[in-house]
């Protein structure tokens, strides 16, 4: 932080937060259930000294904006292609699931000694819940076909 110039990158470094592009990439890994990349990013952010509680809050805020875009796009002031991309590729119920789970996680992380593990476990737990729900639905459909 020299030459009497403070950049946006400097602010993110000082606050332990992510740039918009990095946050969007991270959220995309989350929503596409890319376990390997998501876990690698958490490891990277932790090693860089990023504030994982703030990152989870940023993720929740970004997901909330995605929901707003899907339901009331006129509320969002700026044009953002990220929302358009997410809206065309991701199930809205998945976004709600993560908002609820990560909102609860933020409070847990504030009193924890190992936020990285909590974050990783919450992500993995939610992926498993989604797979279980898909399996239940598929099994119900099979049972309905047998009854017909």
mmCIF file of N, CA and C in Angstrom:
data_model
loop_
_atom_site.group_PDB
_atom_site.id
_atom_site.type_symbol
_atom_site.label_atom_id
_atom_site.label_comp_id
_atom_site.label_asym_id
_atom_site.label_seq_id
_atom_site.Cartn_x
_atom_site.Cartn_y
_atom_site.Cartn_z
ATOM 1 N N UNK A 1 0.847 -1.179 0.000
ATOM 2 C CA UNK A 1 0.000 0.000 0.000
ATOM 3 C C UNK A 1 0.888 1.235 0.000
ATOM 4 N N UNK A 2 1.494 1.413 -1.161
ATOM 5 C CA UNK A 2 2.441 2.519 -1.255
ATOM 6 C C UNK A 2 2.038 3.490 -2.350
ATOM 7 N N UNK A 3 2.886 4.459 -2.583
ATOM 8 C CA UNK A 3 2.708 5.469 -3.629
ATOM 9 C C UNK A 3 1.443 6.299 -3.418
ATOM 10 N N UNK A 4 0.994 6.423 -2.177
ATOM 11 C CA UNK A 4 -0.181 7.237 -1.855
ATOM 12 C C UNK A 4 -1.410 6.886 -2.672
ATOM 13 N N UNK A 5 -1.472 5.660 -3.133
ATOM 14 C CA UNK A 5 -2.618 5.231 -3.920
ATOM 15 C C UNK A 5 -3.199 3.962 -3.311
ATOM 16 N N UNK A 6 -4.477 4.021 -2.993
ATOM 17 C CA UNK A 6 -5.162 2.856 -2.454
ATOM 18 C C UNK A 6 -6.121 2.352 -3.518
ATOM 19 N N UNK A 7 -5.964 1.086 -3.859
ATOM 20 C CA UNK A 7 -6.806 0.498 -4.897
ATOM 21 C C UNK A 7 -7.926 -0.325 -4.258
ATOM 22 N N UNK A 8 -8.861 -0.717 -5.075
ATOM 23 C CA UNK A 8 -9.938 -1.582 -4.611
ATOM 24 C C UNK A 8 -9.377 -2.919 -4.127
ATOM 25 N N UNK A 9 -8.363 -3.413 -4.805
ATOM 26 C CA UNK A 9 -7.707 -4.661 -4.388
ATOM 27 C C UNK A 9 -7.096 -4.506 -2.993
ATOM 28 N N UNK A 10 -6.514 -3.341 -2.710
ATOM 29 C CA UNK A 10 -5.959 -3.079 -1.377
ATOM 30 C C UNK A 10 -7.049 -3.131 -0.312
ATOM 31 N N UNK A 11 -8.193 -2.558 -0.616
ATOM 32 C CA UNK A 11 -9.309 -2.544 0.332
ATOM 33 C C UNK A 11 -9.781 -3.966 0.617
ATOM 34 N N UNK A 12 -9.875 -4.777 -0.434
ATOM 35 C CA UNK A 12 -10.274 -6.173 -0.241
ATOM 36 C C UNK A 12 -9.233 -6.930 0.582
ATOM 37 N N UNK A 13 -7.957 -6.662 0.342
ATOM 38 C CA UNK A 13 -6.899 -7.323 1.113
ATOM 39 C C UNK A 13 -6.974 -6.945 2.589
ATOM 40 N N UNK A 14 -7.167 -5.666 2.858
ATOM 41 C CA UNK A 14 -7.220 -5.186 4.245
ATOM 42 C C UNK A 14 -8.437 -5.735 4.972
ATOM 43 N N UNK A 15 -9.581 -5.768 4.279
ATOM 44 C CA UNK A 15 -10.827 -6.222 4.903
ATOM 45 C C UNK A 15 -10.992 -7.739 4.894
ATOM 46 N N UNK A 16 -10.152 -8.434 4.152
ATOM 47 C CA UNK A 16 -10.272 -9.890 4.072
ATOM 48 C C UNK A 16 -11.461 -10.332 3.243
ATOM 49 N N UNK A 17 -11.840 -9.505 2.267
ATOM 50 C CA UNK A 17 -12.992 -9.798 1.418
ATOM 51 C C UNK A 17 -12.538 -10.134 0.001
ATOM 52 N N UNK A 18 -13.512 -10.450 -0.859
ATOM 53 C CA UNK A 18 -13.219 -10.839 -2.235
ATOM 54 C C UNK A 18 -13.656 -9.751 -3.216
ATOM 55 N N UNK A 19 -12.970 -9.702 -4.341
ATOM 56 C CA UNK A 19 -13.407 -8.819 -5.417
ATOM 57 C C UNK A 19 -14.715 -9.373 -5.981
ATOM 58 N N UNK A 20 -15.434 -8.560 -6.704
ATOM 59 C CA UNK A 20 -16.710 -9.008 -7.281
ATOM 60 C C UNK A 20 -16.487 -10.193 -8.212
ATOM 61 N N UNK A 21 -15.460 -10.128 -9.046
ATOM 62 C CA UNK A 21 -15.189 -11.233 -9.974
ATOM 63 C C UNK A 21 -14.855 -12.524 -9.233
ATOM 64 N N UNK A 22 -14.043 -12.416 -8.197
ATOM 65 C CA UNK A 22 -13.667 -13.594 -7.418
ATOM 66 C C UNK A 22 -14.883 -14.147 -6.667
ATOM 67 N N UNK A 23 -15.693 -13.256 -6.124
ATOM 68 C CA UNK A 23 -16.907 -13.688 -5.430
ATOM 69 C C UNK A 23 -17.852 -14.408 -6.393
ATOM 70 N N UNK A 24 -18.030 -13.862 -7.580
ATOM 71 C CA UNK A 24 -18.905 -14.495 -8.566
ATOM 72 C C UNK A 24 -18.403 -15.881 -8.959
ATOM 73 N N UNK A 25 -17.107 -16.013 -9.127
ATOM 74 C CA UNK A 25 -16.526 -17.312 -9.456
ATOM 75 C C UNK A 25 -16.761 -18.307 -8.313
ATOM 76 N N UNK A 26 -16.564 -17.844 -7.096
ATOM 77 C CA UNK A 26 -16.754 -18.681 -5.917
ATOM 78 C C UNK A 26 -18.217 -19.125 -5.800
ATOM 79 N N UNK A 27 -19.141 -18.211 -5.984
ATOM 80 C CA UNK A 27 -20.574 -18.529 -5.928
ATOM 81 C C UNK A 27 -20.941 -19.509 -7.046
ATOM 82 N N UNK A 28 -20.332 -19.327 -8.190
ATOM 83 C CA UNK A 28 -20.602 -20.241 -9.306
ATOM 84 C C UNK A 28 -20.147 -21.664 -8.964
ATOM 85 N N UNK A 29 -18.970 -21.804 -8.346
ATOM 86 C CA UNK A 29 -18.501 -23.125 -7.904
ATOM 87 C C UNK A 29 -19.495 -23.717 -6.901
ATOM 88 N N UNK A 30 -19.987 -22.894 -6.018
ATOM 89 C CA UNK A 30 -20.959 -23.333 -5.026
ATOM 90 C C UNK A 30 -22.224 -23.860 -5.692
ATOM 91 N N UNK A 31 -22.814 -23.055 -6.560
ATOM 92 C CA UNK A 31 -24.098 -23.410 -7.158
ATOM 93 C C UNK A 31 -24.001 -24.565 -8.148
ATOM 94 N N UNK A 32 -22.842 -24.715 -8.763
ATOM 95 C CA UNK A 32 -22.657 -25.834 -9.689
ATOM 96 C C UNK A 32 -22.158 -27.087 -8.971
ATOM 97 N N UNK A 33 -22.025 -26.973 -7.652
ATOM 98 C CA UNK A 33 -21.607 -28.086 -6.797
ATOM 99 C C UNK A 33 -20.243 -28.638 -7.202
ATOM 100 N N UNK A 34 -19.346 -27.733 -7.574
ATOM 101 C CA UNK A 34 -17.987 -28.124 -7.941
ATOM 102 C C UNK A 34 -17.186 -28.249 -6.644
ATOM 103 N N UNK A 35 -17.256 -29.408 -6.041
ATOM 104 C CA UNK A 35 -16.673 -29.639 -4.722
ATOM 105 C C UNK A 35 -15.175 -29.350 -4.713
ATOM 106 N N UNK A 36 -14.471 -29.847 -5.694
ATOM 107 C CA UNK A 36 -13.010 -29.695 -5.719
ATOM 108 C C UNK A 36 -12.618 -28.223 -5.757
ATOM 109 N N UNK A 37 -13.177 -27.468 -6.692
ATOM 110 C CA UNK A 37 -12.813 -26.050 -6.815
ATOM 111 C C UNK A 37 -13.280 -25.238 -5.615
ATOM 112 N N UNK A 38 -14.469 -25.551 -5.107
ATOM 113 C CA UNK A 38 -14.986 -24.823 -3.956
ATOM 114 C C UNK A 38 -14.076 -25.018 -2.743
ATOM 115 N N UNK A 39 -13.698 -26.253 -2.466
ATOM 116 C CA UNK A 39 -12.825 -26.547 -1.323
ATOM 117 C C UNK A 39 -11.441 -25.926 -1.530
ATOM 118 N N UNK A 40 -10.925 -25.988 -2.758
ATOM 119 C CA UNK A 40 -9.623 -25.354 -3.051
ATOM 120 C C UNK A 40 -9.674 -23.859 -2.764
ATOM 121 N N UNK A 41 -10.777 -23.219 -3.138
ATOM 122 C CA UNK A 41 -10.912 -21.771 -2.908
ATOM 123 C C UNK A 41 -10.965 -21.459 -1.420
ATOM 124 N N UNK A 42 -11.704 -22.247 -0.659
ATOM 125 C CA UNK A 42 -11.753 -22.007 0.782
ATOM 126 C C UNK A 42 -10.350 -22.121 1.368
ATOM 127 N N UNK A 43 -9.619 -23.139 0.935
ATOM 128 C CA UNK A 43 -8.230 -23.324 1.398
ATOM 129 C C UNK A 43 -7.373 -22.112 1.025
ATOM 130 N N UNK A 44 -7.494 -21.657 -0.212
ATOM 131 C CA UNK A 44 -6.744 -20.492 -0.681
ATOM 132 C C UNK A 44 -7.074 -19.253 0.141
ATOM 133 N N UNK A 45 -8.361 -18.992 0.329
ATOM 134 C CA UNK A 45 -8.772 -17.808 1.092
ATOM 135 C C UNK A 45 -8.272 -17.886 2.526
ATOM 136 N N UNK A 46 -8.339 -19.065 3.116
ATOM 137 C CA UNK A 46 -7.855 -19.238 4.479
ATOM 138 C C UNK A 46 -6.346 -18.989 4.552
ATOM 139 N N UNK A 47 -5.605 -19.522 3.594
ATOM 140 C CA UNK A 47 -4.150 -19.321 3.556
ATOM 141 C C UNK A 47 -3.770 -17.865 3.310
ATOM 142 N N UNK A 48 -4.616 -17.143 2.573
ATOM 143 C CA UNK A 48 -4.358 -15.724 2.299
ATOM 144 C C UNK A 48 -4.797 -14.821 3.453
ATOM 145 N N UNK A 49 -5.369 -15.420 4.480
ATOM 146 C CA UNK A 49 -5.809 -14.639 5.629
ATOM 147 C C UNK A 49 -7.130 -13.922 5.413
ATOM 148 N N UNK A 50 -7.914 -14.382 4.456
ATOM 149 C CA UNK A 50 -9.221 -13.777 4.211
ATOM 150 C C UNK A 50 -10.137 -14.067 5.403
ATOM 151 N N UNK A 51 -11.080 -13.194 5.606
ATOM 152 C CA UNK A 51 -12.048 -13.346 6.689
ATOM 153 C C UNK A 51 -13.197 -14.214 6.180
ATOM 154 N N UNK A 52 -13.204 -15.467 6.585
ATOM 155 C CA UNK A 52 -14.200 -16.414 6.069
ATOM 156 C C UNK A 52 -15.622 -16.046 6.490
ATOM 157 N N UNK A 53 -15.783 -15.422 7.646
ATOM 158 C CA UNK A 53 -17.117 -14.989 8.059
ATOM 159 C C UNK A 53 -17.630 -13.924 7.083
ATOM 160 N N UNK A 54 -16.771 -12.979 6.737
ATOM 161 C CA UNK A 54 -17.165 -11.938 5.775
ATOM 162 C C UNK A 54 -17.455 -12.538 4.398
ATOM 163 N N UNK A 55 -16.676 -13.534 4.017
ATOM 164 C CA UNK A 55 -16.891 -14.167 2.710
ATOM 165 C C UNK A 55 -18.240 -14.869 2.686
ATOM 166 N N UNK A 56 -18.580 -15.576 3.759
ATOM 167 C CA UNK A 56 -19.887 -16.239 3.810
ATOM 168 C C UNK A 56 -20.996 -15.190 3.728
ATOM 169 N N UNK A 57 -20.816 -14.065 4.416
ATOM 170 C CA UNK A 57 -21.811 -12.993 4.355
ATOM 171 C C UNK A 57 -21.926 -12.438 2.932
ATOM 172 N N UNK A 58 -20.786 -12.267 2.262
ATOM 173 C CA UNK A 58 -20.803 -11.798 0.871
ATOM 174 C C UNK A 58 -21.535 -12.792 -0.032
ATOM 175 N N UNK A 59 -21.319 -14.080 0.202
ATOM 176 C CA UNK A 59 -21.982 -15.121 -0.583
ATOM 177 C C UNK A 59 -23.496 -15.036 -0.375
ATOM 178 N N UNK A 60 -23.920 -14.899 0.884
ATOM 179 C CA UNK A 60 -25.350 -14.790 1.187
ATOM 180 C C UNK A 60 -25.945 -13.559 0.494
ATOM 181 N N UNK A 61 -25.249 -12.436 0.567
ATOM 182 C CA UNK A 61 -25.741 -11.215 -0.080
ATOM 183 C C UNK A 61 -25.845 -11.378 -1.597
ATOM 184 N N UNK A 62 -24.863 -12.027 -2.174
ATOM 185 C CA UNK A 62 -24.873 -12.228 -3.632
ATOM 186 C C UNK A 62 -26.008 -13.178 -4.028
ATOM 187 N N UNK A 63 -26.220 -14.215 -3.234
ATOM 188 C CA UNK A 63 -27.311 -15.146 -3.502
ATOM 189 C C UNK A 63 -28.668 -14.464 -3.350
ATOM 190 N N UNK A 64 -28.784 -13.610 -2.349
ATOM 191 C CA UNK A 64 -30.020 -12.846 -2.158
ATOM 192 C C UNK A 64 -30.304 -11.981 -3.383
ATOM 193 N N UNK A 65 -29.269 -11.358 -3.914
ATOM 194 C CA UNK A 65 -29.436 -10.548 -5.125
ATOM 195 C C UNK A 65 -29.853 -11.410 -6.315
ATOM 196 N N UNK A 66 -29.367 -12.634 -6.365
ATOM 197 C CA UNK A 66 -29.798 -13.560 -7.428
ATOM 198 C C UNK A 66 -31.295 -13.832 -7.320
ATOM 199 N N UNK A 67 -31.779 -14.047 -6.100
ATOM 200 C CA UNK A 67 -33.207 -14.277 -5.877
ATOM 201 C C UNK A 67 -34.008 -13.047 -6.287
ATOM 202 N N UNK A 68 -33.507 -11.872 -5.925
ATOM 203 C CA UNK A 68 -34.193 -10.640 -6.335
ATOM 204 C C UNK A 68 -34.254 -10.535 -7.852
ATOM 205 N N UNK A 69 -33.153 -10.855 -8.502
ATOM 206 C CA UNK A 69 -33.127 -10.789 -9.966
ATOM 207 C C UNK A 69 -34.149 -11.754 -10.569
ATOM 208 N N UNK A 70 -34.242 -12.935 -10.007
ATOM 209 C CA UNK A 70 -35.172 -13.937 -10.534
ATOM 210 C C UNK A 70 -36.632 -13.540 -10.337
ATOM 211 N N UNK A 71 -36.924 -12.828 -9.243
ATOM 212 C CA UNK A 71 -38.304 -12.534 -8.893
ATOM 213 C C UNK A 71 -38.733 -11.095 -9.165
ATOM 214 N N UNK A 72 -37.836 -10.140 -8.947
ATOM 215 C CA UNK A 72 -38.168 -8.729 -9.145
ATOM 216 C C UNK A 72 -36.938 -8.006 -9.699
ATOM 217 N N UNK A 73 -36.603 -8.257 -10.958
ATOM 218 C CA UNK A 73 -35.366 -7.690 -11.507
ATOM 219 C C UNK A 73 -35.312 -6.166 -11.486
ATOM 220 N N UNK A 74 -36.441 -5.515 -11.462
ATOM 221 C CA UNK A 74 -36.447 -4.050 -11.465
ATOM 222 C C UNK A 74 -35.886 -3.458 -10.171
ATOM 223 N N UNK A 75 -35.795 -4.257 -9.097
ATOM 224 C CA UNK A 75 -35.240 -3.767 -7.833
ATOM 225 C C UNK A 75 -33.728 -3.583 -7.876
ATOM 226 N N UNK A 76 -33.074 -4.296 -8.763
ATOM 227 C CA UNK A 76 -31.614 -4.194 -8.844
ATOM 228 C C UNK A 76 -31.231 -3.002 -9.715
ATOM 229 N N UNK A 77 -30.394 -2.171 -9.174
ATOM 230 C CA UNK A 77 -30.032 -0.919 -9.826
ATOM 231 C C UNK A 77 -29.107 -1.144 -11.017
ATOM 232 N N UNK A 78 -28.106 -1.975 -10.833
ATOM 233 C CA UNK A 78 -27.105 -2.148 -11.882
ATOM 234 C C UNK A 78 -27.352 -3.396 -12.735
ATOM 235 N N UNK A 79 -26.957 -3.306 -13.971
ATOM 236 C CA UNK A 79 -27.017 -4.453 -14.886
ATOM 237 C C UNK A 79 -25.891 -5.405 -14.503
ATOM 238 N N UNK A 80 -26.212 -6.662 -14.336
ATOM 239 C CA UNK A 80 -25.194 -7.622 -13.918
ATOM 240 C C UNK A 80 -25.424 -8.931 -14.665
ATOM 241 N N UNK A 81 -24.502 -9.282 -15.525
ATOM 242 C CA UNK A 81 -24.645 -10.486 -16.338
ATOM 243 C C UNK A 81 -24.541 -11.761 -15.511
ATOM 244 N N UNK A 82 -23.947 -11.659 -14.339
ATOM 245 C CA UNK A 82 -23.847 -12.824 -13.460
ATOM 246 C C UNK A 82 -25.233 -13.366 -13.137
ATOM 247 N N UNK A 83 -26.177 -12.492 -12.825
ATOM 248 C CA UNK A 83 -27.534 -12.923 -12.484
ATOM 249 C C UNK A 83 -28.204 -13.614 -13.658
ATOM 250 N N UNK A 84 -28.010 -13.072 -14.835
ATOM 251 C CA UNK A 84 -28.598 -13.688 -16.024
ATOM 252 C C UNK A 84 -28.051 -15.096 -16.231
ATOM 253 N N UNK A 85 -26.754 -15.232 -16.042
ATOM 254 C CA UNK A 85 -26.110 -16.536 -16.201
ATOM 255 C C UNK A 85 -26.654 -17.529 -15.174
ATOM 256 N N UNK A 86 -26.707 -17.112 -13.929
ATOM 257 C CA UNK A 86 -27.188 -17.983 -12.853
ATOM 258 C C UNK A 86 -28.654 -18.341 -13.076
ATOM 259 N N UNK A 87 -29.448 -17.361 -13.461
ATOM 260 C CA UNK A 87 -30.888 -17.593 -13.652
ATOM 261 C C UNK A 87 -31.157 -18.652 -14.708
ATOM 262 N N UNK A 88 -30.303 -18.708 -15.710
ATOM 263 C CA UNK A 88 -30.526 -19.668 -16.790
ATOM 264 C C UNK A 88 -29.971 -21.066 -16.487
ATOM 265 N N UNK A 89 -29.129 -21.175 -15.457
ATOM 266 C CA UNK A 89 -28.449 -22.444 -15.205
ATOM 267 C C UNK A 89 -28.791 -23.124 -13.882
ATOM 268 N N UNK A 90 -29.325 -22.392 -12.916
ATOM 269 C CA UNK A 90 -29.422 -22.901 -11.551
ATOM 270 C C UNK A 90 -30.872 -22.901 -11.062
ATOM 271 N N UNK A 91 -31.234 -23.932 -10.332
ATOM 272 C CA UNK A 91 -32.547 -24.037 -9.720
ATOM 273 C C UNK A 91 -32.664 -23.035 -8.564
ATOM 274 N N UNK A 92 -33.738 -22.271 -8.574
ATOM 275 C CA UNK A 92 -33.957 -21.247 -7.551
ATOM 276 C C UNK A 92 -34.021 -21.844 -6.145
ATOM 277 N N UNK A 93 -34.563 -23.034 -6.010
ATOM 278 C CA UNK A 93 -34.654 -23.677 -4.689
ATOM 279 C C UNK A 93 -33.283 -23.944 -4.087
ATOM 280 N N UNK A 94 -32.315 -24.215 -4.932
ATOM 281 C CA UNK A 94 -30.946 -24.413 -4.464
ATOM 282 C C UNK A 94 -30.403 -23.127 -3.838
ATOM 283 N N UNK A 95 -30.707 -22.011 -4.454
ATOM 284 C CA UNK A 95 -30.242 -20.719 -3.928
ATOM 285 C C UNK A 95 -30.864 -20.467 -2.551
ATOM 286 N N UNK A 96 -32.163 -20.725 -2.419
ATOM 287 C CA UNK A 96 -32.817 -20.569 -1.114
ATOM 288 C C UNK A 96 -32.169 -21.468 -0.058
ATOM 289 N N UNK A 97 -31.868 -22.682 -0.432
ATOM 290 C CA UNK A 97 -31.248 -23.632 0.486
ATOM 291 C C UNK A 97 -29.925 -23.088 1.024
ATOM 292 N N UNK A 98 -29.090 -22.581 0.133
ATOM 293 C CA UNK A 98 -27.795 -22.051 0.561
ATOM 294 C C UNK A 98 -27.934 -20.780 1.385
ATOM 295 N N UNK A 99 -28.863 -19.911 1.043
ATOM 296 C CA UNK A 99 -29.055 -18.689 1.837
ATOM 297 C C UNK A 99 -29.404 -19.061 3.272
ATOM 298 N N UNK A 100 -30.329 -19.967 3.436
ATOM 299 C CA UNK A 100 -30.748 -20.377 4.784
ATOM 300 C C UNK A 100 -29.593 -21.045 5.535
ATOM 301 N N UNK A 101 -28.922 -21.963 4.888
ATOM 302 C CA UNK A 101 -27.833 -22.689 5.549
ATOM 303 C C UNK A 101 -26.676 -21.766 5.916
ATOM 304 N N UNK A 102 -26.289 -20.892 5.006
ATOM 305 C CA UNK A 102 -25.139 -20.030 5.268
ATOM 306 C C UNK A 102 -25.474 -18.884 6.215
ATOM 307 N N UNK A 103 -26.719 -18.462 6.263
ATOM 308 C CA UNK A 103 -27.115 -17.442 7.243
ATOM 309 C C UNK A 103 -26.948 -17.991 8.657
ATOM 310 N N UNK A 104 -27.336 -19.229 8.864
ATOM 311 C CA UNK A 104 -27.151 -19.885 10.159
ATOM 312 C C UNK A 104 -25.660 -20.098 10.438
ATOM 313 N N UNK A 105 -24.930 -20.462 9.409
ATOM 314 C CA UNK A 105 -23.494 -20.723 9.540
ATOM 315 C C UNK A 105 -22.731 -19.491 10.031
ATOM 316 N N UNK A 106 -23.125 -18.317 9.587
ATOM 317 C CA UNK A 106 -22.423 -17.085 9.974
ATOM 318 C C UNK A 106 -22.368 -16.967 11.500
ATOM 319 N N UNK A 107 -23.490 -17.202 12.158
ATOM 320 C CA UNK A 107 -23.522 -17.112 13.627
ATOM 321 C C UNK A 107 -22.626 -18.157 14.275
ATOM 322 N N UNK A 108 -22.626 -19.358 13.738
ATOM 323 C CA UNK A 108 -21.764 -20.409 14.280
ATOM 324 C C UNK A 108 -20.292 -20.049 14.110
ATOM 325 N N UNK A 109 -19.955 -19.468 12.975
ATOM 326 C CA UNK A 109 -18.560 -19.147 12.674
ATOM 327 C C UNK A 109 -18.018 -18.056 13.598
ATOM 328 N N UNK A 110 -18.884 -17.177 14.064
ATOM 329 C CA UNK A 110 -18.439 -16.071 14.919
ATOM 330 C C UNK A 110 -17.898 -16.549 16.259
ATOM 331 N N UNK A 111 -18.289 -17.759 16.662
ATOM 332 C CA UNK A 111 -17.821 -18.276 17.946
ATOM 333 C C UNK A 111 -16.918 -19.503 17.795
ATOM 334 N N UNK A 112 -16.547 -19.816 16.577
ATOM 335 C CA UNK A 112 -15.754 -21.021 16.323
ATOM 336 C C UNK A 112 -14.267 -20.698 16.218
ATOM 337 N N UNK A 113 -13.462 -21.712 16.515
ATOM 338 C CA UNK A 113 -12.018 -21.582 16.349
ATOM 339 C C UNK A 113 -11.551 -22.036 14.974
ATOM 340 N N UNK A 114 -12.404 -22.744 14.233
ATOM 341 C CA UNK A 114 -11.988 -23.219 12.919
ATOM 342 C C UNK A 114 -13.102 -23.010 11.889
ATOM 343 N N UNK A 115 -13.166 -21.781 11.390
ATOM 344 C CA UNK A 115 -14.207 -21.413 10.432
ATOM 345 C C UNK A 115 -14.088 -22.165 9.120
ATOM 346 N N UNK A 116 -12.887 -22.485 8.739
ATOM 347 C CA UNK A 116 -12.682 -23.191 7.474
ATOM 348 C C UNK A 116 -13.392 -24.534 7.477
ATOM 349 N N UNK A 117 -13.235 -25.278 8.536
ATOM 350 C CA UNK A 117 -13.875 -26.590 8.624
ATOM 351 C C UNK A 117 -15.400 -26.443 8.631
ATOM 352 N N UNK A 118 -15.919 -25.485 9.392
ATOM 353 C CA UNK A 118 -17.367 -25.271 9.420
ATOM 354 C C UNK A 118 -17.911 -24.959 8.032
ATOM 355 N N UNK A 119 -17.210 -24.104 7.314
ATOM 356 C CA UNK A 119 -17.637 -23.701 5.974
ATOM 357 C C UNK A 119 -17.644 -24.905 5.028
ATOM 358 N N UNK A 120 -16.563 -25.662 5.043
ATOM 359 C CA UNK A 120 -16.467 -26.837 4.175
ATOM 360 C C UNK A 120 -17.551 -27.869 4.500
ATOM 361 N N UNK A 121 -17.758 -28.126 5.780
ATOM 362 C CA UNK A 121 -18.749 -29.121 6.201
ATOM 363 C C UNK A 121 -20.153 -28.675 5.816
ATOM 364 N N UNK A 122 -20.470 -27.413 5.998
ATOM 365 C CA UNK A 122 -21.806 -26.917 5.638
ATOM 366 C C UNK A 122 -22.056 -27.075 4.147
ATOM 367 N N UNK A 123 -21.052 -26.775 3.344
ATOM 368 C CA UNK A 123 -21.173 -26.943 1.896
ATOM 369 C C UNK A 123 -21.413 -28.410 1.548
ATOM 370 N N UNK A 124 -20.594 -29.299 2.081
ATOM 371 C CA UNK A 124 -20.725 -30.729 1.796
ATOM 372 C C UNK A 124 -22.051 -31.285 2.312
ATOM 373 N N UNK A 125 -22.459 -30.839 3.487
ATOM 374 C CA UNK A 125 -23.727 -31.293 4.056
ATOM 375 C C UNK A 125 -24.888 -30.924 3.133
ATOM 376 N N UNK A 126 -24.874 -29.727 2.598
ATOM 377 C CA UNK A 126 -25.958 -29.289 1.726
ATOM 378 C C UNK A 126 -25.947 -30.019 0.392
ATOM 379 N N UNK A 127 -24.791 -30.366 -0.101
ATOM 380 C CA UNK A 127 -24.735 -31.167 -1.323
ATOM 381 C C UNK A 127 -25.347 -32.534 -1.061
ATOM 382 N N UNK A 128 -25.027 -33.142 0.071
ATOM 383 C CA UNK A 128 -25.591 -34.451 0.416
ATOM 384 C C UNK A 128 -27.101 -34.384 0.583
ATOM 385 N N UNK A 129 -27.615 -33.326 1.193
ATOM 386 C CA UNK A 129 -29.065 -33.152 1.339
ATOM 387 C C UNK A 129 -29.721 -33.089 -0.031
ATOM 388 N N UNK A 130 -29.104 -32.362 -0.954
ATOM 389 C CA UNK A 130 -29.667 -32.247 -2.303
ATOM 390 C C UNK A 130 -29.698 -33.603 -2.989
ATOM 391 N N UNK A 131 -28.616 -34.375 -2.864
ATOM 392 C CA UNK A 131 -28.582 -35.700 -3.483
ATOM 393 C C UNK A 131 -29.627 -36.619 -2.859
ATOM 394 N N UNK A 132 -29.780 -36.542 -1.545
ATOM 395 C CA UNK A 132 -30.794 -37.349 -0.874
ATOM 396 C C UNK A 132 -32.190 -36.982 -1.365
ATOM 397 N N UNK A 133 -32.463 -35.686 -1.519
ATOM 398 C CA UNK A 133 -33.770 -35.238 -2.003
ATOM 399 C C UNK A 133 -34.027 -35.732 -3.415
ATOM 400 N N UNK A 134 -33.012 -35.698 -4.250
ATOM 401 C CA UNK A 134 -33.154 -36.191 -5.623
ATOM 402 C C UNK A 134 -33.443 -37.683 -5.601
ATOM 403 N N UNK A 135 -32.729 -38.420 -4.761
ATOM 404 C CA UNK A 135 -32.946 -39.873 -4.655
ATOM 405 C C UNK A 135 -34.353 -40.191 -4.153
ATOM 406 N N UNK A 136 -34.836 -39.426 -3.185
ATOM 407 C CA UNK A 136 -36.192 -39.641 -2.669
ATOM 408 C C UNK A 136 -37.214 -39.406 -3.773
ATOM 409 N N UNK A 137 -37.056 -38.329 -4.510
ATOM 410 C CA UNK A 137 -37.978 -38.013 -5.610
ATOM 411 C C UNK A 137 -37.936 -39.103 -6.670
ATOM 412 N N UNK A 138 -36.734 -39.552 -7.020
ATOM 413 C CA UNK A 138 -36.607 -40.608 -8.025
ATOM 414 C C UNK A 138 -37.255 -41.908 -7.541
ATOM 415 N N UNK A 139 -37.060 -42.227 -6.272
ATOM 416 C CA UNK A 139 -37.675 -43.441 -5.716
ATOM 417 C C UNK A 139 -39.191 -43.335 -5.696
ATOM 418 N N UNK A 140 -39.712 -42.146 -5.379
ATOM 419 C CA UNK A 140 -41.166 -41.946 -5.382
ATOM 420 C C UNK A 140 -41.727 -42.132 -6.788
ATOM 421 N N UNK A 141 -41.026 -41.631 -7.775
ATOM 422 C CA UNK A 141 -41.481 -41.778 -9.159
ATOM 423 C C UNK A 141 -41.480 -43.252 -9.574
ATOM 424 N N UNK A 142 -40.473 -43.995 -9.139
ATOM 425 C CA UNK A 142 -40.417 -45.426 -9.452
ATOM 426 C C UNK A 142 -41.589 -46.157 -8.806
ATOM 427 N N UNK A 143 -41.886 -45.795 -7.566
ATOM 428 C CA UNK A 143 -43.001 -46.424 -6.849
ATOM 429 C C UNK A 143 -44.330 -46.101 -7.528
ATOM 430 N N UNK A 144 -44.471 -44.875 -8.023
ATOM 431 C CA UNK A 144 -45.712 -44.486 -8.705
ATOM 432 C C UNK A 144 -45.875 -45.284 -9.989
ATOM 433 N N UNK A 145 -44.793 -45.510 -10.695
ATOM 434 C CA UNK A 145 -44.867 -46.285 -11.937
ATOM 435 C C UNK A 145 -45.258 -47.729 -11.647
ATOM 436 N N UNK A 146 -44.763 -48.284 -10.531
ATOM 437 C CA UNK A 146 -45.103 -49.653 -10.169
ATOM 438 C C UNK A 146 -46.592 -49.782 -9.861
ATOM 439 N N UNK A 147 -47.153 -48.734 -9.265
ATOM 440 C CA UNK A 147 -48.572 -48.756 -8.895
ATOM 441 C C UNK A 147 -49.482 -48.657 -10.103
ATOM 442 N N UNK A 148 -48.998 -48.127 -11.194
ATOM 443 C CA UNK A 148 -49.814 -47.943 -12.388
ATOM 444 C C UNK A 148 -49.864 -49.165 -13.186
#
